[in-house]
Steps between C-alpha positions, in 0.01 A plus 500: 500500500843481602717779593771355268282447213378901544836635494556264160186669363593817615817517361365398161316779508776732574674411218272485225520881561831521529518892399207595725627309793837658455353832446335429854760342691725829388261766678531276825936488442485862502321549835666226655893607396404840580408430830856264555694767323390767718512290803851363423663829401352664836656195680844609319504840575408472869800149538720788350435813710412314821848279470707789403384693831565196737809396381701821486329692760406196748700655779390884475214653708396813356458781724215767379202737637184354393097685562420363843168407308625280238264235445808294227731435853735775460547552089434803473779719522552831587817680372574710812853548595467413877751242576808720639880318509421503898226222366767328265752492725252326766400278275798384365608449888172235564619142550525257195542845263777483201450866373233780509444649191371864410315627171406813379415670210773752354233817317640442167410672172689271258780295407738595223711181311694680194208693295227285627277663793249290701283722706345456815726154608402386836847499716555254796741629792619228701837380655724215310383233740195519235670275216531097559806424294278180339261794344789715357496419139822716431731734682442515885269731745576868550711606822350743758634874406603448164342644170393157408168344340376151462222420217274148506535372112152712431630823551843432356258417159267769489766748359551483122828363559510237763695619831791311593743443805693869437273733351462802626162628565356869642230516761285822473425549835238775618592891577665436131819303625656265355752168554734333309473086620713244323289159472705219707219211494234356329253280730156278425161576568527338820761631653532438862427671787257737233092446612268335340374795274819486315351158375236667282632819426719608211822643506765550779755794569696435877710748585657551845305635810851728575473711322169499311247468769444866675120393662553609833214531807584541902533160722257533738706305744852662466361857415748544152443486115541192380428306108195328534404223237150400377624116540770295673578121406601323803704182351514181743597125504160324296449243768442795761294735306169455714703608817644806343158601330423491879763637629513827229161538565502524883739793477337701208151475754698588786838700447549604142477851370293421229197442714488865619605608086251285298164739394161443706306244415828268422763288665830301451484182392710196424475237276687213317516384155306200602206748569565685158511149307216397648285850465633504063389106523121610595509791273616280193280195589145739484665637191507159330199365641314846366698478170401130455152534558433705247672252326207250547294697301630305206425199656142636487537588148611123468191370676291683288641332193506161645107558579420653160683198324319245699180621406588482210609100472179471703272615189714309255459180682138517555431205341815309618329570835209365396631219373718412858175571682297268262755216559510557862676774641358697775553841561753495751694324249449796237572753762799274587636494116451911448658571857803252456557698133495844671705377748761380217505794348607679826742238580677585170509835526656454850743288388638691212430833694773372773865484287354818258468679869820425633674570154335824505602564863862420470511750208349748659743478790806472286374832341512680856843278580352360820533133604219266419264364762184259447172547682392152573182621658412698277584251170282278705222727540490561152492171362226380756324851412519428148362156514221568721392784243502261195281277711305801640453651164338142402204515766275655302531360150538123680175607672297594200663174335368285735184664461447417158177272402626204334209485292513864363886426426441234315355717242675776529697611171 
């Protein structure tokens, strides 16, 4: 028998039960456009991160201590204040550096806008050289000195009343003192010069390091109190970035203060965003591959029905097979005709399951308002995936129809 004239016959058996077909062909859409949904919004959401730390922060190497241990390449950090100004002051000095910049944490109890109270705000010291003017959505950056407080556009919303460019706000400060700040800029999320955790945490409250930053420890090489910082973004020309990762790290090894500060056990470290985009890139990529394999279980579920239904049309056609076998069919041809109608039935479902996925997908990432990506590979997989399983499913029952005794089908009622 022909291959042409077994997809003809096949077909005609697929719709002469239309509903049950359909009923079919739906379990397989839903495994398949679950898989390309999760796949494609994972896809979205790492494009999104990933681009927003390389293109704002593609000149910045972040300076940190890290557990000498740490098996992730230097993640891991450890919020020890051990980089004194000696160290930013050095590092600002290296060759091919625009600015070294400081951060701290200020030990805040809460910020105060009107009647509205949010307790327990994280607040950023650092110096003005922190804001980009591209990332300042209104106002400007603070100046070194001054009473002044910059918000990104999530902290200025989570008081009842949005803050503006103006407001005043008071900062509860530990040993129960307080200061008045008037608000004189509103930046993004991704405001430069900040590290890469500001990329997944919430909101933002930058104040200046004069005079809200009072960590001080002794420089080991000059023998004074100094501030010392838990983290120091060293800002370069992009196209030299490699040579001052090289450069910062060859004096934190052998002349910075921070490698007689950092605890036991840990040691200062430098990295670039390049390293953080491609660290979140890993995380999110075994994040979507475990998220879309349990996604496949419906393309089990799907298999299942595809099996049950085709051993079903296998007992209802019996005779037919009988009849074919009678007239000259063999039973590679039968096995032929049931595995080409599995396979149909998976092709279907593929090709339905594909648009319904990406539909799905794009919603899903207009919900979280990032931008849409496709996973080819993974849209790919899922179609091949799905039509293997329709034609997978149909081993068996095309088995047991070839199988059948032409003679006892014949009679068979």
């Amino acid at each position: 028998m022909r291959l042409i004239e077994s997809v003809r016959i096949a077909w005609r058996s697929i719709r002469s039960h239309r509903l049950r077909s359909a009923l079919t062909v739906l379990g397989l859409v839903i495994g398949i456009a679950s898989v390309v949904v999760f796949a494609t919004f994972g896809a979205s959401i790492e494009a999104e991160i990933v681009g927003d730390i390389e293109g704002s922060s593609a000149s910045n190497v972040y300076v940190f201590a890290t557990p000498a241990d740490d098996e992730d390449g230097g993640f891991d950090q450890v919020v020890q204040p051990a980089f004194t100004e000696r160290d930013v002051e050095a590092l600002a000095s290296l060759p091919g550096v625009t600015a070294a910049i400081p951060r701290g944490t200020v030990d805040a109890n809460s910020l105060t806008h009107g009647e509205d109270t949010v307790a327990r705000q994280r607040v950023t010291a650092t110096t003005p050289a922190t804001f980009d003017e591209d990332r300042i959505v209104a106002g400007r950056g603070f100046r070194s000195g001054s009473a002044e407080v910059v918000l990104n556009e999530r902290a200025a919303r989570t008081f009842a009343e949005n803050v503006t460019v103006g407001d005043r706000l008071t900062l509860s400060l530990s040993g129960n003192q307080t200061r008045d700040l008037r608000v004189v800029g509103i930046v993004n999320g991704t405001a430069g010069g900040l590290p890469v955790s500001d990329f997944a945490e919430g909101s933002r409250v930058y104040v200046p390091v004069d005079p809200f930053y009072r960590t001080v420890v002794e420089s080991p090489s000059v023998g004074v109190r100094q501030r010392a910082y838990p983290q120091v973004t060293v800002v370069t020309d992009p196209t030299g970035i490699e040579a001052t990762r090289t450069a910062v790290a060859t004096y934190l090894d052998e002349e910075s203060d921070a490698r007689l500060l950092v605890p036991a056990g840990t040691e200062p470290t430098a990295r670039t965003s390049g390293d953080f985009a491609a660290r979140i890139s890993s995380v999110i990529d075994r994040v979507t591959r475990f998220v879309t394999g349990v996604a496949v279980i419906g393309l089990v579920v799907g298999a299942i029905g595809i099996a049950n239904i085709m051993l079903v049309s296998v007992t209802e056609r019996t005779r037919e097979i009988g009849v074919m076998k009678a007239v000259g069919a063999r039973n590679r041809d039968v096995l032929v005709l049931f595995l080409v109608e599995s396979g149909l039935l998976g092709a279907v479902g593929a090709v339905l399951a594909l648009p319904v996925g990406i539909g799905v997908g794009y919603a899903a990432t207009r919900y979280a308002e990032v931008g849409f990506t496709l996973a080819p590979g993974w849209m790919a997989t899922a179609v091949g995936v799905g039509v293997a399983v329709g034609v997978l499913a149909g081993l068996y029952p095309a088995w047991r129809a070839a199988r059948v005794d032409p003679i006892d089908a014949l009679r068979y009622e």
